[in-house]
PDB file of C-alpha atoms in Angstrom:
ATOM      1  CA  MET A 254       0.000   0.000   0.000  1.00 49.00           C
ATOM      2  CA  GLY A 255       1.300   3.346  -0.993  1.00 51.00           C
ATOM      3  CA  GLY A 256       4.804   1.806  -1.267  1.00 53.00           C
ATOM      4  CA  SER A 257       6.938   4.408  -2.992  1.00 52.00           C
ATOM      5  CA  GLY A 258      10.038   2.459  -1.974  1.00 54.00           C
ATOM      6  CA  SER A 259      11.610   5.516  -0.304  1.00 54.00           C
ATOM      7  CA  THR A 260      13.337   5.141   3.053  1.00 52.00           C
ATOM      8  CA  PRO A 261      11.800   7.210   5.849  1.00 57.00           C
ATOM      9  CA  GLN A 262      14.027  10.074   7.003  1.00 58.00           C
ATOM     10  CA  SER A 263      14.489   8.410  10.415  1.00 62.00           C
ATOM     11  CA  GLU A 264      15.831   5.255   8.777  1.00 74.00           C
ATOM     12  CA  LYS A 265      18.501   6.862   6.586  1.00 79.00           C
ATOM     13  CA  PRO A 266      21.970   5.596   7.461  1.00 80.00           C
ATOM     14  CA  ALA A 267      24.079   7.981   9.443  1.00 81.00           C
ATOM     15  CA  PRO A 268      26.872   9.657   7.487  1.00 81.00           C
ATOM     16  CA  PRO A 269      30.319   8.150   8.075  1.00 81.00           C
ATOM     17  CA  PRO A 270      32.431   9.915  10.692  1.00 84.00           C
ATOM     18  CA  PRO A 271      35.033  12.343   9.346  1.00 86.00           C
ATOM     19  CA  SER A 272      38.428  10.822   8.709  1.00 91.00           C
ATOM     20  CA  PRO A 273      40.981  11.389  11.476  1.00 91.00           C
ATOM     21  CA  GLU A 274      43.657  11.793   8.788  1.00 93.00           C
ATOM     22  CA  PHE A 275      44.623  14.063   5.926  1.00 94.00           C
ATOM     23  CA  ALA A 276      45.000  12.403   2.527  1.00 93.00           C
ATOM     24  CA  LYS A 277      48.748  13.046   2.541  1.00 95.00           C
ATOM     25  CA  PRO A 278      51.378  14.440   4.948  1.00 96.00           C
ATOM     26  CA  TRP A 279      51.154  18.213   5.202  1.00 96.00           C
ATOM     27  CA  ARG A 280      54.826  18.641   6.206  1.00 97.00           C
ATOM     28  CA  GLU A 281      57.729  16.978   4.408  1.00 95.00           C
ATOM     29  CA  THR A 282      60.099  14.929   6.578  1.00 97.00           C
ATOM     30  CA  PRO A 283      63.431  13.445   5.392  1.00 97.00           C
ATOM     31  CA  TRP A 284      62.875  10.062   7.024  1.00 97.00           C
ATOM     32  CA  ASP A 285      65.681   8.378   5.092  1.00 97.00           C
ATOM     33  CA  ASN A 286      68.270  11.130   5.611  1.00 97.00           C
ATOM     34  CA  LYS A 287      69.044  10.680   9.292  1.00 97.00           C
ATOM     35  CA  GLU A 288      72.793  10.407   8.662  1.00 97.00           C
ATOM     36  CA  LEU A 289      72.844  13.689   6.699  1.00 98.00           C
ATOM     37  CA  LEU A 290      70.819  15.541   9.332  1.00 98.00           C
ATOM     38  CA  GLU A 291      73.165  14.290  12.042  1.00 97.00           C
ATOM     39  CA  LYS A 292      76.291  15.050   9.977  1.00 97.00           C
ATOM     40  CA  ASN A 293      75.188  18.630   9.316  1.00 97.00           C
ATOM     41  CA  LEU A 294      74.677  19.271  13.019  1.00 97.00           C
ATOM     42  CA  ARG A 295      77.969  17.630  13.983  1.00 96.00           C
ATOM     43  CA  GLU A 296      79.787  19.836  11.451  1.00 96.00           C
ATOM     44  CA  LEU A 297      77.807  23.008  12.173  1.00 96.00           C
ATOM     45  CA  LYS A 298      79.786  26.253  11.838  1.00 96.00           C
ATOM     46  CA  LEU A 299      78.263  29.287  13.519  1.00 96.00           C
ATOM     47  CA  SER A 300      78.002  32.624  11.725  1.00 96.00           C
ATOM     48  CA  ASP A 301      80.251  34.318  14.252  1.00 95.00           C
ATOM     49  CA  PRO A 302      83.554  32.502  14.961  1.00 94.00           C
ATOM     50  CA  ASN A 303      83.752  34.387  18.262  1.00 94.00           C
ATOM     51  CA  VAL A 304      80.674  32.486  19.510  1.00 95.00           C
ATOM     52  CA  LYS A 305      81.734  29.048  20.709  1.00 94.00           C
ATOM     53  CA  TYR A 306      78.199  27.705  21.060  1.00 94.00           C
ATOM     54  CA  ILE A 307      74.602  28.859  21.008  1.00 95.00           C
ATOM     55  CA  ARG A 308      72.564  28.583  24.182  1.00 96.00           C
ATOM     56  CA  ILE A 309      69.025  27.195  23.932  1.00 97.00           C
ATOM     57  CA  LEU A 310      66.773  27.832  26.937  1.00 96.00           C
ATOM     58  CA  LEU A 311      63.987  25.310  27.576  1.00 95.00           C
ATOM     59  CA  ALA A 312      60.849  26.456  29.387  1.00 92.00           C
ATOM     60  CA  GLY A 313      57.597  24.669  30.033  1.00 90.00           C
ATOM     61  CA  GLU A 314      55.078  23.287  32.456  1.00 90.00           C
ATOM     62  CA  VAL A 315      55.999  20.641  35.013  1.00 86.00           C
ATOM     63  CA  GLY A 316      56.044  17.192  33.389  1.00 87.00           C
ATOM     64  CA  ALA A 317      56.123  18.468  29.805  1.00 91.00           C
ATOM     65  CA  GLY A 318      59.419  16.683  29.111  1.00 92.00           C
ATOM     66  CA  LYS A 319      62.202  19.315  29.207  1.00 92.00           C
ATOM     67  CA  SER A 320      64.803  17.030  30.784  1.00 91.00           C
ATOM     68  CA  SER A 321      63.598  14.101  28.677  1.00 93.00           C
ATOM     69  CA  PHE A 322      64.093  16.159  25.516  1.00 96.00           C
ATOM     70  CA  ILE A 323      67.697  16.931  26.492  1.00 95.00           C
ATOM     71  CA  ASN A 324      68.255  13.227  27.135  1.00 94.00           C
ATOM     72  CA  SER A 325      66.644  12.344  23.809  1.00 96.00           C
ATOM     73  CA  VAL A 326      68.883  14.773  21.884  1.00 97.00           C
ATOM     74  CA  ASN A 327      71.930  13.364  23.624  1.00 95.00           C
ATOM     75  CA  SER A 328      70.732   9.827  22.875  1.00 96.00           C
ATOM     76  CA  VAL A 329      70.528  10.612  19.166  1.00 97.00           C
ATOM     77  CA  PHE A 330      74.141  11.755  19.007  1.00 96.00           C
ATOM     78  CA  GLN A 331      75.461   9.042  21.325  1.00 95.00           C
ATOM     79  CA  ARG A 332      73.398   6.431  19.462  1.00 95.00           C
ATOM     80  CA  ARG A 333      72.324   4.901  22.735  1.00 95.00           C
ATOM     81  CA  ILE A 334      69.801   5.800  25.428  1.00 95.00           C
ATOM     82  CA  THR A 335      71.306   8.308  27.866  1.00 91.00           C
ATOM     83  CA  THR A 336      70.110   9.994  31.070  1.00 86.00           C
ATOM     84  CA  GLU A 337      72.369  13.024  31.362  1.00 78.00           C
ATOM     85  CA  ALA A 338      69.503  15.188  32.635  1.00 73.00           C
ATOM     86  CA  ILE A 339      67.684  13.446  35.482  1.00 64.00           C
ATOM     87  CA  ALA A 340      63.969  13.403  34.718  1.00 62.00           C
ATOM     88  CA  ASP A 341      60.976  12.634  36.903  1.00 54.00           C
ATOM     89  CA  ASN A 342      58.069  10.472  35.803  1.00 53.00           C
ATOM     90  CA  ALA A 343      56.176  13.180  33.905  1.00 44.00           C
ATOM     91  CA  GLY A 344      55.874  15.371  36.940  1.00 45.00           C
ATOM     92  CA  ALA A 345      54.156  12.616  38.859  1.00 45.00           C
ATOM     93  CA  GLY A 346      54.727  14.445  42.121  1.00 48.00           C
ATOM     94  CA  GLY A 347      52.994  17.564  40.805  1.00 53.00           C
ATOM     95  CA  THR A 348      56.066  19.749  41.338  1.00 53.00           C
ATOM     96  CA  SER A 349      59.175  20.421  39.283  1.00 54.00           C
ATOM     97  CA  PHE A 350      61.962  17.864  39.529  1.00 57.00           C
ATOM     98  CA  THR A 351      64.517  20.384  38.227  1.00 63.00           C
ATOM     99  CA  LYS A 352      65.638  22.703  41.025  1.00 75.00           C
ATOM    100  CA  THR A 353      68.877  24.263  39.748  1.00 84.00           C
ATOM    101  CA  TYR A 354      70.011  26.142  36.661  1.00 87.00           C
ATOM    102  CA  ARG A 355      72.378  23.956  34.689  1.00 89.00           C
ATOM    103  CA  THR A 356      73.954  23.844  31.243  1.00 93.00           C
ATOM    104  CA  TYR A 357      73.887  20.570  29.303  1.00 94.00           C
ATOM    105  CA  TYR A 358      76.488  19.943  26.612  1.00 95.00           C
ATOM    106  CA  ILE A 359      76.037  17.403  23.820  1.00 95.00           C
ATOM    107  CA  ARG A 360      79.183  15.363  23.351  1.00 91.00           C
ATOM    108  CA  ASN A 361      80.720  14.889  19.913  1.00 90.00           C
ATOM    109  CA  GLY A 362      83.515  12.422  20.532  1.00 85.00           C
ATOM    110  CA  PRO A 363      86.131  14.151  22.708  1.00 88.00           C
ATOM    111  CA  SER A 364      84.592  17.588  22.065  1.00 90.00           C
ATOM    112  CA  VAL A 365      81.119  19.081  22.356  1.00 94.00           C
ATOM    113  CA  LEU A 366      78.680  20.294  19.725  1.00 96.00           C
ATOM    114  CA  PRO A 367      78.250  24.066  19.165  1.00 95.00           C
ATOM    115  CA  PHE A 368      74.881  24.245  20.911  1.00 96.00           C
ATOM    116  CA  VAL A 369      73.952  23.768  24.565  1.00 96.00           C
ATOM    117  CA  PHE A 370      70.723  23.500  26.532  1.00 96.00           C
ATOM    118  CA  ASN A 371      69.648  25.101  29.774  1.00 93.00           C
ATOM    119  CA  ASP A 372      66.972  23.313  31.764  1.00 87.00           C
ATOM    120  CA  ILE A 373      65.034  25.341  34.333  1.00 85.00           C
ATOM    121  CA  MET A 374      62.495  24.663  37.029  1.00 81.00           C
ATOM    122  CA  GLY A 375      59.086  23.901  35.518  1.00 82.00           C
ATOM    123  CA  LEU A 376      56.293  26.456  35.349  1.00 83.00           C
ATOM    124  CA  GLU A 377      53.432  25.810  37.749  1.00 81.00           C
ATOM    125  CA  SER A 378      50.115  27.392  38.585  1.00 80.00           C
ATOM    126  CA  ASP A 379      50.200  29.673  41.623  1.00 72.00           C
ATOM    127  CA  TYR A 380      47.325  27.826  43.248  1.00 58.00           C
ATOM    128  CA  SER A 381      46.339  24.230  43.667  1.00 55.00           C
ATOM    129  CA  PRO A 382      42.958  23.242  42.185  1.00 51.00           C
ATOM    130  CA  LYS A 383      42.391  21.075  45.263  1.00 52.00           C
ATOM    131  CA  GLU A 384      42.816  24.096  47.506  1.00 50.00           C
ATOM    132  CA  SER A 385      40.443  26.264  45.486  1.00 45.00           C
ATOM    133  CA  ARG A 386      37.733  23.736  44.617  1.00 46.00           C
ATOM    134  CA  GLY A 387      34.446  24.872  46.065  1.00 48.00           C
ATOM    135  CA  ALA A 388      36.024  27.913  47.736  1.00 47.00           C
ATOM    136  CA  ASN A 389      34.915  31.509  47.367  1.00 51.00           C
ATOM    137  CA  LYS A 390      37.104  34.145  45.692  1.00 51.00           C
ATOM    138  CA  GLY A 391      38.566  35.336  48.969  1.00 53.00           C
ATOM    139  CA  ASP A 392      39.621  31.857  49.974  1.00 53.00           C
ATOM    140  CA  ILE A 393      41.079  31.202  46.517  1.00 48.00           C
ATOM    141  CA  ALA A 394      43.164  34.360  46.782  1.00 51.00           C
ATOM    142  CA  LYS A 395      44.503  33.161  50.144  1.00 51.00           C
ATOM    143  CA  ALA A 396      45.330  29.763  48.641  1.00 53.00           C
ATOM    144  CA  LYS A 397      47.468  31.289  45.929  1.00 61.00           C
ATOM    145  CA  LYS A 398      51.201  31.129  46.461  1.00 71.00           C
ATOM    146  CA  PRO A 399      54.180  31.207  44.085  1.00 69.00           C
ATOM    147  CA  ARG A 400      55.075  27.825  42.614  1.00 75.00           C
ATOM    148  CA  GLY A 401      57.576  26.692  40.021  1.00 74.00           C
ATOM    149  CA  ALA A 402      60.162  28.841  38.274  1.00 77.00           C
ATOM    150  CA  HIS A 403      59.973  32.550  39.018  1.00 83.00           C
ATOM    151  CA  PRO A 404      59.289  34.331  35.679  1.00 83.00           C
ATOM    152  CA  GLU A 405      61.948  36.932  36.492  1.00 87.00           C
ATOM    153  CA  ASP A 406      64.552  34.161  36.807  1.00 87.00           C
ATOM    154  CA  ILE A 407      63.705  33.036  33.283  1.00 88.00           C
ATOM    155  CA  ALA A 408      63.975  36.638  32.096  1.00 90.00           C
ATOM    156  CA  LYS A 409      67.451  36.825  33.653  1.00 90.00           C
ATOM    157  CA  ALA A 410      68.416  33.528  32.050  1.00 91.00           C
ATOM    158  CA  LEU A 411      67.433  34.946  28.657  1.00 93.00           C
ATOM    159  CA  GLU A 412      69.920  37.764  29.216  1.00 92.00           C
ATOM    160  CA  GLY A 413      72.625  35.331  30.317  1.00 92.00           C
ATOM    161  CA  LEU A 414      72.691  36.712  33.856  1.00 91.00           C
ATOM    162  CA  LEU A 415      71.916  33.591  35.916  1.00 90.00           C
ATOM    163  CA  LYS A 416      74.899  31.824  37.416  1.00 88.00           C
ATOM    164  CA  GLU A 417      75.383  28.121  36.821  1.00 86.00           C
ATOM    165  CA  GLY A 418      73.930  26.156  39.734  1.00 84.00           C
ATOM    166  CA  HIS A 419      71.458  28.847  40.782  1.00 83.00           C
ATOM    167  CA  ASN A 420      68.787  27.306  43.025  1.00 84.00           C
ATOM    168  CA  PHE A 421      65.334  28.323  41.899  1.00 82.00           C
ATOM    169  CA  ASN A 422      63.041  29.906  44.472  1.00 79.00           C
ATOM    170  CA  PRO A 423      59.384  30.341  43.467  1.00 75.00           C
ATOM    171  CA  ILE A 424      58.962  33.129  46.026  1.00 79.00           C
ATOM    172  CA  ALA A 425      61.887  35.346  45.065  1.00 76.00           C
ATOM    173  CA  SER A 426      63.916  35.921  41.930  1.00 81.00           C
ATOM    174  CA  ALA A 427      67.709  35.546  41.912  1.00 81.00           C
ATOM    175  CA  ASN A 428      69.554  38.276  43.830  1.00 81.00           C
ATOM    176  CA  LYS A 429      72.810  39.880  42.731  1.00 80.00           C
ATOM    177  CA  ASN A 430      74.851  37.097  44.338  1.00 81.00           C
ATOM    178  CA  ASP A 431      73.179  34.588  42.013  1.00 82.00           C
ATOM    179  CA  CYS A 432      73.698  36.743  38.935  1.00 88.00           C
ATOM    180  CA  LYS A 433      76.735  37.521  36.823  1.00 87.00           C
ATOM    181  CA  SER A 434      78.095  41.058  36.794  1.00 85.00           C
ATOM    182  CA  GLU A 435      79.362  40.552  33.236  1.00 86.00           C
ATOM    183  CA  THR A 436      78.251  38.254  30.432  1.00 88.00           C
ATOM    184  CA  SER A 437      80.041  36.730  27.452  1.00 88.00           C
ATOM    185  CA  LEU A 438      78.644  35.903  24.024  1.00 90.00           C
ATOM    186  CA  GLU A 439      78.157  32.293  25.133  1.00 87.00           C
ATOM    187  CA  ASP A 440      76.125  33.348  28.188  1.00 91.00           C
ATOM    188  CA  LEU A 441      73.405  34.874  26.029  1.00 94.00           C
ATOM    189  CA  THR A 442      70.339  32.894  24.994  1.00 96.00           C
ATOM    190  CA  TYR A 443      69.951  32.504  21.239  1.00 97.00           C
ATOM    191  CA  CYS A 444      66.647  30.637  21.181  1.00 97.00           C
ATOM    192  CA  LEU A 445      63.813  30.146  23.655  1.00 97.00           C
ATOM    193  CA  VAL A 446      62.095  26.790  23.255  1.00 97.00           C
ATOM    194  CA  TYR A 447      58.825  25.989  24.994  1.00 96.00           C
ATOM    195  CA  ILE A 448      58.344  22.313  25.775  1.00 96.00           C
ATOM    196  CA  ILE A 449      54.616  21.523  25.710  1.00 96.00           C
ATOM    197  CA  ALA A 450      53.014  18.090  26.149  1.00 96.00           C
ATOM    198  CA  ALA A 451      50.476  17.418  23.394  1.00 97.00           C
ATOM    199  CA  ASP A 452      48.151  15.537  25.719  1.00 95.00           C
ATOM    200  CA  LYS A 453      48.202  18.311  28.338  1.00 94.00           C
ATOM    201  CA  VAL A 454      48.056  21.517  26.302  1.00 94.00           C
ATOM    202  CA  SER A 455      44.264  21.730  26.763  1.00 92.00           C
ATOM    203  CA  MET A 456      44.722  21.498  30.519  1.00 92.00           C
ATOM    204  CA  MET A 457      47.283  24.274  30.939  1.00 91.00           C
ATOM    205  CA  THR A 458      46.011  26.727  33.523  1.00 88.00           C
ATOM    206  CA  HIS A 459      45.538  30.428  32.900  1.00 88.00           C
ATOM    207  CA  ASP A 460      48.392  31.086  35.349  1.00 86.00           C
ATOM    208  CA  VAL A 461      50.870  28.989  33.368  1.00 89.00           C
ATOM    209  CA  ILE A 462      49.803  30.467  30.028  1.00 90.00           C
ATOM    210  CA  GLN A 463      50.200  33.993  31.433  1.00 89.00           C
ATOM    211  CA  LYS A 464      53.709  33.133  32.653  1.00 89.00           C
ATOM    212  CA  MET A 465      54.599  31.793  29.212  1.00 90.00           C
ATOM    213  CA  ARG A 466      53.307  34.960  27.575  1.00 91.00           C
ATOM    214  CA  TYR A 467      55.316  37.118  29.981  1.00 90.00           C
ATOM    215  CA  ILE A 468      58.453  35.136  29.072  1.00 92.00           C
ATOM    216  CA  ARG A 469      57.569  35.435  25.375  1.00 94.00           C
ATOM    217  CA  GLU A 470      57.283  39.210  25.655  1.00 94.00           C
ATOM    218  CA  LYS A 471      60.667  39.392  27.370  1.00 94.00           C
ATOM    219  CA  ALA A 472      62.273  37.199  24.695  1.00 95.00           C
ATOM    220  CA  SER A 473      60.645  39.277  21.952  1.00 95.00           C
ATOM    221  CA  SER A 474      62.004  42.490  23.464  1.00 95.00           C
ATOM    222  CA  LEU A 475      65.482  40.916  23.244  1.00 94.00           C
ATOM    223  CA  GLU A 476      64.758  39.759  19.672  1.00 96.00           C
ATOM    224  CA  ILE A 477      65.322  36.131  20.720  1.00 97.00           C
ATOM    225  CA  PRO A 478      63.614  33.669  18.352  1.00 97.00           C
ATOM    226  CA  GLN A 479      61.157  31.199  19.835  1.00 97.00           C
ATOM    227  CA  ALA A 480      59.982  27.707  19.002  1.00 98.00           C
ATOM    228  CA  VAL A 481      57.871  24.930  20.507  1.00 98.00           C
ATOM    229  CA  ILE A 482      58.787  21.283  20.957  1.00 98.00           C
ATOM    230  CA  MET A 483      55.496  19.416  21.308  1.00 98.00           C
ATOM    231  CA  THR A 484      56.138  16.182  23.187  1.00 97.00           C
ATOM    232  CA  ARG A 485      54.051  13.078  23.974  1.00 96.00           C
ATOM    233  CA  VAL A 486      52.538  12.958  20.478  1.00 97.00           C
ATOM    234  CA  ASP A 487      52.058   9.215  20.797  1.00 96.00           C
ATOM    235  CA  GLU A 488      49.965   9.731  23.931  1.00 95.00           C
ATOM    236  CA  VAL A 489      47.522  12.134  22.299  1.00 96.00           C
ATOM    237  CA  CYS A 490      46.943  10.242  19.044  1.00 97.00           C
ATOM    238  CA  PRO A 491      46.482   6.451  18.734  1.00 96.00           C
ATOM    239  CA  LEU A 492      47.387   6.617  15.039  1.00 96.00           C
ATOM    240  CA  VAL A 493      50.793   8.083  15.848  1.00 97.00           C
ATOM    241  CA  LYS A 494      51.328   5.554  18.604  1.00 96.00           C
ATOM    242  CA  THR A 495      50.851   2.826  16.000  1.00 96.00           C
ATOM    243  CA  ASP A 496      53.021   4.345  13.262  1.00 97.00           C
ATOM    244  CA  LEU A 497      55.059   7.455  14.034  1.00 97.00           C
ATOM    245  CA  ARG A 498      56.506   7.868  10.536  1.00 97.00           C
ATOM    246  CA  LYS A 499      53.324   7.538   8.510  1.00 97.00           C
ATOM    247  CA  LYS A 500      50.891   9.261  10.848  1.00 97.00           C
ATOM    248  CA  ILE A 501      52.679  12.176  12.538  1.00 98.00           C
ATOM    249  CA  TYR A 502      51.885  14.606   9.706  1.00 98.00           C
ATOM    250  CA  THR A 503      48.670  13.031   8.459  1.00 97.00           C
ATOM    251  CA  SER A 504      47.008  13.022  11.893  1.00 98.00           C
ATOM    252  CA  LYS A 505      44.414  15.775  12.231  1.00 97.00           C
ATOM    253  CA  LYS A 506      44.691  15.495  16.015  1.00 97.00           C
ATOM    254  CA  ILE A 507      48.411  16.368  15.910  1.00 98.00           C
ATOM    255  CA  LYS A 508      47.822  19.418  13.708  1.00 98.00           C
ATOM    256  CA  GLU A 509      44.958  20.478  15.961  1.00 98.00           C
ATOM    257  CA  LYS A 510      47.245  20.272  19.009  1.00 98.00           C
ATOM    258  CA  MET A 511      49.973  22.211  17.202  1.00 98.00           C
ATOM    259  CA  GLN A 512      47.474  24.970  16.458  1.00 98.00           C
ATOM    260  CA  GLU A 513      46.400  24.901  20.098  1.00 97.00           C
ATOM    261  CA  CYS A 514      50.035  25.358  21.157  1.00 96.00           C
ATOM    262  CA  SER A 515      50.324  28.273  18.753  1.00 96.00           C
ATOM    263  CA  ASN A 516      47.194  29.919  20.138  1.00 95.00           C
ATOM    264  CA  SER A 517      48.371  29.464  23.734  1.00 92.00           C
ATOM    265  CA  VAL A 518      51.874  30.931  23.498  1.00 92.00           C
ATOM    266  CA  GLY A 519      51.823  32.864  20.228  1.00 93.00           C
ATOM    267  CA  VAL A 520      54.494  30.884  18.342  1.00 96.00           C
ATOM    268  CA  PRO A 521      53.592  30.266  14.661  1.00 96.00           C
ATOM    269  CA  VAL A 522      52.883  26.682  13.607  1.00 97.00           C
ATOM    270  CA  SER A 523      55.939  26.812  11.326  1.00 97.00           C
ATOM    271  CA  HIS A 524      58.081  26.947  14.495  1.00 98.00           C
ATOM    272  CA  ILE A 525      56.265  24.108  16.293  1.00 98.00           C
ATOM    273  CA  PHE A 526      57.818  20.655  16.087  1.00 98.00           C
ATOM    274  CA  PRO A 527      56.061  17.481  17.278  1.00 98.00           C
ATOM    275  CA  VAL A 528      58.466  14.873  18.651  1.00 98.00           C
ATOM    276  CA  LYS A 529      58.501  11.702  20.691  1.00 97.00           C
ATOM    277  CA  ASN A 530      61.010  11.689  23.535  1.00 97.00           C
ATOM    278  CA  TYR A 531      62.741   8.470  24.454  1.00 96.00           C
ATOM    279  CA  HIS A 532      60.888   7.045  27.442  1.00 90.00           C
ATOM    280  CA  GLU A 533      60.513   3.283  27.537  1.00 90.00           C
ATOM    281  CA  GLU A 534      62.858   2.341  24.688  1.00 94.00           C
ATOM    282  CA  ILE A 535      66.202   0.690  25.383  1.00 94.00           C
ATOM    283  CA  ASP A 536      67.642   1.367  21.896  1.00 96.00           C
ATOM    284  CA  THR A 537      67.479   4.418  19.647  1.00 97.00           C
ATOM    285  CA  GLN A 538      65.116   4.320  16.658  1.00 97.00           C
ATOM    286  CA  ASN A 539      65.428   5.973  13.258  1.00 97.00           C
ATOM    287  CA  ASP A 540      62.003   7.655  13.147  1.00 98.00           C
ATOM    288  CA  ILE A 541      62.272   9.128  16.653  1.00 98.00           C
ATOM    289  CA  ASP A 542      65.787  10.359  15.819  1.00 98.00           C
ATOM    290  CA  VAL A 543      64.725  11.991  12.553  1.00 98.00           C
ATOM    291  CA  LEU A 544      61.945  14.027  14.182  1.00 98.00           C
ATOM    292  CA  ILE A 545      64.348  15.212  16.892  1.00 98.00           C
ATOM    293  CA  LEU A 546      67.136  16.012  14.407  1.00 98.00           C
ATOM    294  CA  ARG A 547      64.735  17.844  12.092  1.00 98.00           C
ATOM    295  CA  ALA A 548      63.399  19.965  14.956  1.00 98.00           C
ATOM    296  CA  LEU A 549      66.898  20.627  16.274  1.00 98.00           C
ATOM    297  CA  THR A 550      68.108  21.666  12.821  1.00 98.00           C
ATOM    298  CA  GLN A 551      65.356  24.276  12.534  1.00 98.00           C
ATOM    299  CA  ILE A 552      65.974  25.563  16.066  1.00 98.00           C
ATOM    300  CA  VAL A 553      69.726  25.850  15.544  1.00 98.00           C
ATOM    301  CA  GLN A 554      69.220  27.641  12.233  1.00 97.00           C
ATOM    302  CA  ILE A 555      66.938  30.316  13.675  1.00 97.00           C
ATOM    303  CA  ALA A 556      69.294  30.669  16.643  1.00 97.00           C
ATOM    304  CA  ASP A 557      72.265  31.148  14.293  1.00 97.00           C
ATOM    305  CA  ASP A 558      70.282  33.836  12.484  1.00 97.00           C
ATOM    306  CA  LEU A 559      70.388  35.771  15.756  1.00 96.00           C
ATOM    307  CA  VAL A 560      74.131  35.111  16.071  1.00 96.00           C
ATOM    308  CA  ASN A 561      74.550  36.622  12.609  1.00 96.00           C
ATOM    309  CA  ARG A 562      72.371  39.663  13.407  1.00 95.00           C
ATOM    310  CA  ARG A 563      74.250  40.371  16.624  1.00 91.00           C
ATOM    311  CA  LYS A 564      77.541  40.051  14.763  1.00 90.00           C
ATOM    312  CA  SER A 565      76.325  42.509  12.108  1.00 87.00           C
ATOM    313  CA  ASP A 566      74.998  44.934  14.718  1.00 83.00           C
ATOM    314  CA  SER A 567      78.278  44.914  16.647  1.00 77.00           C
ATOM    315  CA  GLY A 568      80.177  45.502  13.417  1.00 71.00           C
ATOM    316  CA  ASN A 569      78.068  48.550  12.648  1.00 64.00           C
ATOM    317  CA  CYS A 570      78.691  50.184  16.037  1.00 56.00           C
TER     318      CYS A 570
END
């Protein structure tokens, strides 16, 4: 009866879910050129021969993987898993494991490579969610107290003023006894790198984001280039966990998180590099190495651009 053969609207099949992937990688990666990437960094010559090495300052939230990134870089060049920078289990204790200002050198046989890293105390929110949950504004204000790296300490590190071994104090910035009266070319920071965990970027508190933006403004005033290393990519995307090489730049989730990083700290996506730190592996792996080497190459290049500008500026004085 009636029988037009049409399917009622309520019985139409639901449209297929959108694909979690792009049709092809949106960023080219030299997966088969690991040896060349490594060779170029080992043989790197800086624009100014008076600069022995470029200093890269790492900043980020507790548990983002700053120390693990240093270890991963060192592992690439040593071709074995190393633990030069002692790292906690992703900030499991809720507070920064790094307490002192220290320079990490990457060994190249009997010498060191012309770039070094400085790890600092992690950034933390100035109040604990547990302390403020269910409290009124007055009580929340009372619960607030300085935690993590003092933003002024990071500002001083950017200028090369912090002494090696300075003990971070969330309550007070370094005094004159903890600062250098004079700085050399090697003391200066040539690139500020934010370490941000892909699976935690959505959970960064307003406090932490504001601290990052304050640091960004300070770095910008000093004309220091900035980049982002986005860690834990395998934890935020199952596709990447299954196949790092094929999925890292086809995953829509990874690109979405990179854009989120860009929106949070103001660094363009072109200067954001997703990587996987060494964590549970006992041997180095080509694909992990290539992502780290590719990111490091870009960071060192933009840092050397600053070396060149400072050399030109000093020559014009």
